[in-house]
Amino acid sequence: MSRHILPVCRVQQRDSARRTVLDALERLFGQQARTPRTWLEKNWTEDSWARGGYSAPPAPGTLVSIVSAHAQPTDGIHWAGTETARQWQGFCEGAIESGERAATEITDDHFPTATPTPQEEPLA
């Protein structure tokens, strides 16, 4: 019986989520926001490649010990990506932060007389 109930629950959850989002958009932008031209949503748990997540951060508590190691340049390769961010791993902000860090590393390597940047606090 549960295999028949699960699809119904998923549809109800999607409908509820859509109503919640449209309600918020209407409050912010008016009645016209209730009828978007298109509606796209992604259920990451149904994606066979992502297997439930849009990002790949390690288990809680492990980032402190490995982020610094993963972000270290290796043989002239400077690593950047949300998983190497010091903060906001898994989010666009983390990707931007890590890109800025890698760009600074490259600049420092190739132009050592450039203006020094302040040192970051170590993760605690």
Short mmCIF file of C-alpha atoms in Angstrom, two decimals:
data_model
loop_
_atom_site.label_atom_id
_atom_site.label_comp_id
_atom_site.label_asym_id
_atom_site.label_seq_id
_atom_site.Cartn_x
_atom_site.Cartn_y
_atom_site.Cartn_z
CA MET A 1 0.00 0.00 0.00
CA SER A 2 2.80 2.47 0.80
CA ARG A 3 4.14 2.36 -2.77
CA HIS A 4 0.81 3.85 -3.89
CA ILE A 5 0.76 6.54 -1.22
CA LEU A 6 4.30 7.83 -1.79
CA PRO A 7 3.66 9.33 -5.28
CA VAL A 8 0.54 11.05 -3.96
CA CYS A 9 2.53 12.54 -1.07
CA ARG A 10 5.21 13.80 -3.45
CA VAL A 11 2.63 15.52 -5.64
CA GLN A 12 1.01 17.09 -2.57
CA GLN A 13 4.40 18.28 -1.30
CA ARG A 14 5.28 19.81 -4.69
CA ASP A 15 1.90 21.55 -4.88
CA SER A 16 2.33 22.87 -1.34
CA ALA A 17 5.85 24.10 -2.07
CA ARG A 18 4.69 25.81 -5.26
CA ARG A 19 1.84 27.56 -3.41
CA THR A 20 4.27 28.71 -0.69
CA VAL A 21 6.70 30.16 -3.25
CA LEU A 22 3.95 31.83 -5.28
CA ASP A 23 2.41 33.31 -2.11
CA ALA A 24 5.77 34.84 -1.20
CA LEU A 25 6.33 36.17 -4.74
CA GLU A 26 2.85 37.70 -4.75
CA ARG A 27 3.56 39.51 -1.46
CA LEU A 28 6.79 40.88 -2.91
CA PHE A 29 5.79 41.64 -6.50
CA GLY A 30 1.99 41.71 -6.67
CA GLN A 31 -0.75 39.56 -8.18
CA GLN A 32 1.03 39.14 -11.53
CA ALA A 33 3.74 37.05 -9.81
CA ARG A 34 1.16 34.30 -9.10
CA THR A 35 1.18 33.27 -12.76
CA PRO A 36 4.76 32.74 -13.92
CA ARG A 37 5.33 32.02 -17.61
CA THR A 38 7.25 28.87 -16.73
CA TRP A 39 7.84 26.83 -13.61
CA LEU A 40 10.92 24.66 -13.19
CA GLU A 41 11.84 22.75 -10.10
CA LYS A 42 14.44 20.13 -9.35
CA ASN A 43 14.05 17.21 -6.96
CA TRP A 44 17.67 16.31 -6.29
CA THR A 45 16.73 13.00 -4.69
CA GLU A 46 15.37 11.83 -8.05
CA ASP A 47 18.56 12.75 -9.94
CA SER A 48 20.55 9.56 -10.54
CA TRP A 49 23.81 11.51 -10.95
CA ALA A 50 23.49 13.83 -7.95
CA ARG A 51 22.00 11.16 -5.70
CA GLY A 52 20.25 13.65 -3.46
CA GLY A 53 22.43 16.75 -3.36
CA TYR A 54 23.46 19.56 -5.65
CA SER A 55 26.83 19.80 -3.93
CA ALA A 56 29.38 17.43 -2.47
CA PRO A 57 30.50 18.73 0.92
CA PRO A 58 31.91 16.12 3.29
CA ALA A 59 30.19 14.99 6.47
CA PRO A 60 29.67 17.55 9.27
CA GLY A 61 32.77 18.21 11.34
CA THR A 62 35.26 17.16 8.67
CA LEU A 63 35.50 20.47 6.81
CA VAL A 64 37.69 22.11 9.42
CA SER A 65 40.40 19.53 8.92
CA ILE A 66 40.28 19.10 5.15
CA VAL A 67 39.28 22.40 3.50
CA SER A 68 42.75 23.86 3.88
CA ALA A 69 44.36 20.73 2.43
CA HIS A 70 41.94 20.54 -0.52
CA ALA A 71 42.47 24.19 -1.36
CA GLN A 72 46.28 24.03 -1.45
CA PRO A 73 47.88 24.54 -4.88
CA THR A 74 49.41 21.35 -6.30
CA ASP A 75 52.13 21.44 -8.95
CA GLY A 76 50.97 24.84 -10.20
CA ILE A 77 47.28 23.90 -10.16
CA HIS A 78 45.15 26.22 -8.05
CA TRP A 79 41.93 24.63 -6.85
CA ALA A 80 38.67 26.55 -6.65
CA GLY A 81 35.10 25.46 -6.17
CA THR A 82 32.42 25.64 -3.55
CA GLU A 83 33.83 22.58 -1.77
CA THR A 84 37.16 24.38 -1.18
CA ALA A 85 35.56 27.50 0.33
CA ARG A 86 36.26 28.45 3.92
CA GLN A 87 32.62 29.50 4.36
CA TRP A 88 29.39 28.81 2.48
CA GLN A 89 30.45 25.41 1.12
CA GLY A 90 27.81 24.18 -1.30
CA PHE A 91 26.54 27.65 -2.17
CA CYS A 92 27.29 30.20 -4.88
CA GLU A 93 28.90 32.43 -2.24
CA GLY A 94 31.40 29.66 -1.49
CA ALA A 95 32.25 29.27 -5.17
CA ILE A 96 32.85 33.02 -5.48
CA GLU A 97 34.96 33.08 -2.31
CA SER A 98 37.12 30.18 -3.49
CA GLY A 99 37.51 31.71 -6.95
CA GLU A 100 38.72 34.96 -5.42
CA ARG A 101 41.13 33.00 -3.21
CA ALA A 102 42.54 31.05 -6.15
CA ALA A 103 42.89 34.25 -8.20
CA THR A 104 44.81 35.87 -5.35
CA GLU A 105 47.08 32.81 -5.09
CA ILE A 106 47.82 32.93 -8.82
CA THR A 107 48.46 36.67 -8.70
CA ASP A 108 50.79 36.23 -5.72
CA ASP A 109 52.66 33.41 -7.50
CA HIS A 110 53.14 35.31 -10.75
CA PHE A 111 53.43 38.87 -9.41
CA PRO A 112 55.10 38.61 -5.99
CA THR A 113 55.50 42.38 -5.70
CA ALA A 114 51.74 42.97 -5.88
CA THR A 115 50.04 44.50 -2.86
CA PRO A 116 49.82 41.85 -0.14
CA THR A 117 46.40 40.73 1.00
CA PRO A 118 45.53 40.34 4.67
CA GLN A 119 46.00 36.84 6.02
CA GLU A 120 42.81 34.94 6.80
CA GLU A 121 42.11 33.67 10.29
CA PRO A 122 42.61 29.89 10.56
CA LEU A 123 39.44 27.85 10.94
CA ALA A 124 38.81 26.87 14.53
#
